[in-house]
């Protein structure tokens, strides 16, 4: 069964680069910057659970000071490094 992913943005050398939106097969949505197909820089990831992470990404992982907002209204402000 093929994986369904919706990507809106620009491709360069076969990779997603620049500003864009990616919705994966689980319903997770990332809006922000991409470099070589991975989230990099400022962005927002809304999980299917409705939890939201806002801050910076590096190599597709949480990175830098960020805010993780749980769907049930709790909030976690912290430093993330490589995920």
mmCIF file of C-alpha atoms in Angstrom:
data_model
loop_
_atom_site.group_PDB
_atom_site.id
_atom_site.type_symbol
_atom_site.label_atom_id
_atom_site.label_comp_id
_atom_site.label_asym_id
_atom_site.label_seq_id
_atom_site.Cartn_x
_atom_site.Cartn_y
_atom_site.Cartn_z
ATOM 1 C CA UNK A 1 0.000 0.000 0.000
ATOM 2 C CA UNK A 2 1.549 3.348 -1.007
ATOM 3 C CA UNK A 3 2.289 5.994 1.616
ATOM 4 C CA UNK A 4 0.198 9.120 1.123
ATOM 5 C CA UNK A 5 1.948 12.418 1.729
ATOM 6 C CA UNK A 6 0.767 15.834 0.573
ATOM 7 C CA UNK A 7 3.482 18.428 -0.017
ATOM 8 C CA UNK A 8 2.940 22.027 -1.075
ATOM 9 C CA UNK A 9 6.091 23.988 -1.888
ATOM 10 C CA UNK A 10 9.182 23.947 -4.098
ATOM 11 C CA UNK A 11 11.509 21.145 -5.076
ATOM 12 C CA UNK A 12 15.184 21.500 -5.943
ATOM 13 C CA UNK A 13 17.316 18.572 -7.114
ATOM 14 C CA UNK A 14 14.498 16.177 -6.196
ATOM 15 C CA UNK A 15 14.248 17.447 -2.600
ATOM 16 C CA UNK A 16 11.681 19.685 -0.915
ATOM 17 C CA UNK A 17 13.367 23.079 -0.235
ATOM 18 C CA UNK A 18 12.192 26.488 0.966
ATOM 19 C CA UNK A 19 8.859 27.340 2.599
ATOM 20 C CA UNK A 20 6.100 24.795 2.446
ATOM 21 C CA UNK A 21 3.548 22.495 4.052
ATOM 22 C CA UNK A 22 3.766 18.723 4.445
ATOM 23 C CA UNK A 23 0.925 16.505 5.629
ATOM 24 C CA UNK A 24 1.957 12.919 6.310
ATOM 25 C CA UNK A 25 -0.054 9.695 6.211
ATOM 26 C CA UNK A 26 -0.828 9.999 9.954
ATOM 27 C CA UNK A 27 -2.317 13.494 9.649
ATOM 28 C CA UNK A 28 0.687 15.367 11.107
ATOM 29 C CA UNK A 29 1.174 18.769 9.445
ATOM 30 C CA UNK A 30 4.450 20.710 9.314
ATOM 31 C CA UNK A 31 4.448 24.307 8.068
ATOM 32 C CA UNK A 32 7.777 26.068 7.726
ATOM 33 C CA UNK A 33 11.213 25.908 6.142
ATOM 34 C CA UNK A 34 12.774 22.869 4.501
ATOM 35 C CA UNK A 35 16.305 22.025 3.432
ATOM 36 C CA UNK A 36 17.027 18.886 1.416
ATOM 37 C CA UNK A 37 13.633 17.380 2.223
ATOM 38 C CA UNK A 38 13.818 17.876 6.014
ATOM 39 C CA UNK A 39 12.349 20.582 8.264
ATOM 40 C CA UNK A 40 15.012 23.172 9.054
ATOM 41 C CA UNK A 41 14.622 26.558 10.706
ATOM 42 C CA UNK A 42 11.418 28.091 12.008
ATOM 43 C CA UNK A 43 8.273 26.055 11.744
ATOM 44 C CA UNK A 44 5.215 24.579 13.361
ATOM 45 C CA UNK A 45 4.327 20.904 13.641
ATOM 46 C CA UNK A 46 0.716 20.031 14.433
ATOM 47 C CA UNK A 47 0.366 16.364 15.305
ATOM 48 C CA UNK A 48 -2.734 14.316 14.551
ATOM 49 C CA UNK A 49 -3.312 14.349 18.338
ATOM 50 C CA UNK A 50 -3.612 18.183 18.025
ATOM 51 C CA UNK A 51 -0.413 18.710 20.054
ATOM 52 C CA UNK A 52 1.624 21.575 18.536
ATOM 53 C CA UNK A 53 5.365 22.256 18.562
ATOM 54 C CA UNK A 54 6.521 25.730 17.529
ATOM 55 C CA UNK A 55 10.146 26.790 17.167
ATOM 56 C CA UNK A 56 13.163 25.639 15.179
ATOM 57 C CA UNK A 57 14.010 22.373 13.514
ATOM 58 C CA UNK A 58 17.371 20.957 12.495
ATOM 59 C CA UNK A 59 17.669 17.878 10.274
ATOM 60 C CA UNK A 60 13.948 17.253 10.750
ATOM 61 C CA UNK A 61 14.080 17.245 14.573
ATOM 62 C CA UNK A 62 13.040 19.674 17.319
ATOM 63 C CA UNK A 63 15.943 22.019 18.004
ATOM 64 C CA UNK A 64 16.374 25.254 20.004
ATOM 65 C CA UNK A 65 14.103 26.943 22.534
ATOM 66 C CA UNK A 66 10.554 26.012 21.707
ATOM 67 C CA UNK A 67 6.998 25.617 22.890
ATOM 68 C CA UNK A 68 5.207 22.287 22.957
ATOM 69 C CA UNK A 69 1.472 22.780 23.464
ATOM 70 C CA UNK A 70 -0.509 19.712 24.439
ATOM 71 C CA UNK A 71 -4.034 19.411 23.062
ATOM 72 C CA UNK A 72 -5.363 19.195 26.622
ATOM 73 C CA UNK A 73 -4.039 22.763 27.277
ATOM 74 C CA UNK A 74 -0.765 22.005 29.098
ATOM 75 C CA UNK A 75 2.288 23.793 27.737
ATOM 76 C CA UNK A 76 5.988 22.949 27.870
ATOM 77 C CA UNK A 77 8.543 25.690 27.245
ATOM 78 C CA UNK A 78 12.021 24.251 26.954
ATOM 79 C CA UNK A 79 15.257 23.809 25.092
ATOM 80 C CA UNK A 80 15.233 20.968 22.583
ATOM 81 C CA UNK A 81 18.351 19.516 21.022
ATOM 82 C CA UNK A 82 18.170 17.034 18.147
ATOM 83 C CA UNK A 83 14.671 15.851 18.895
#
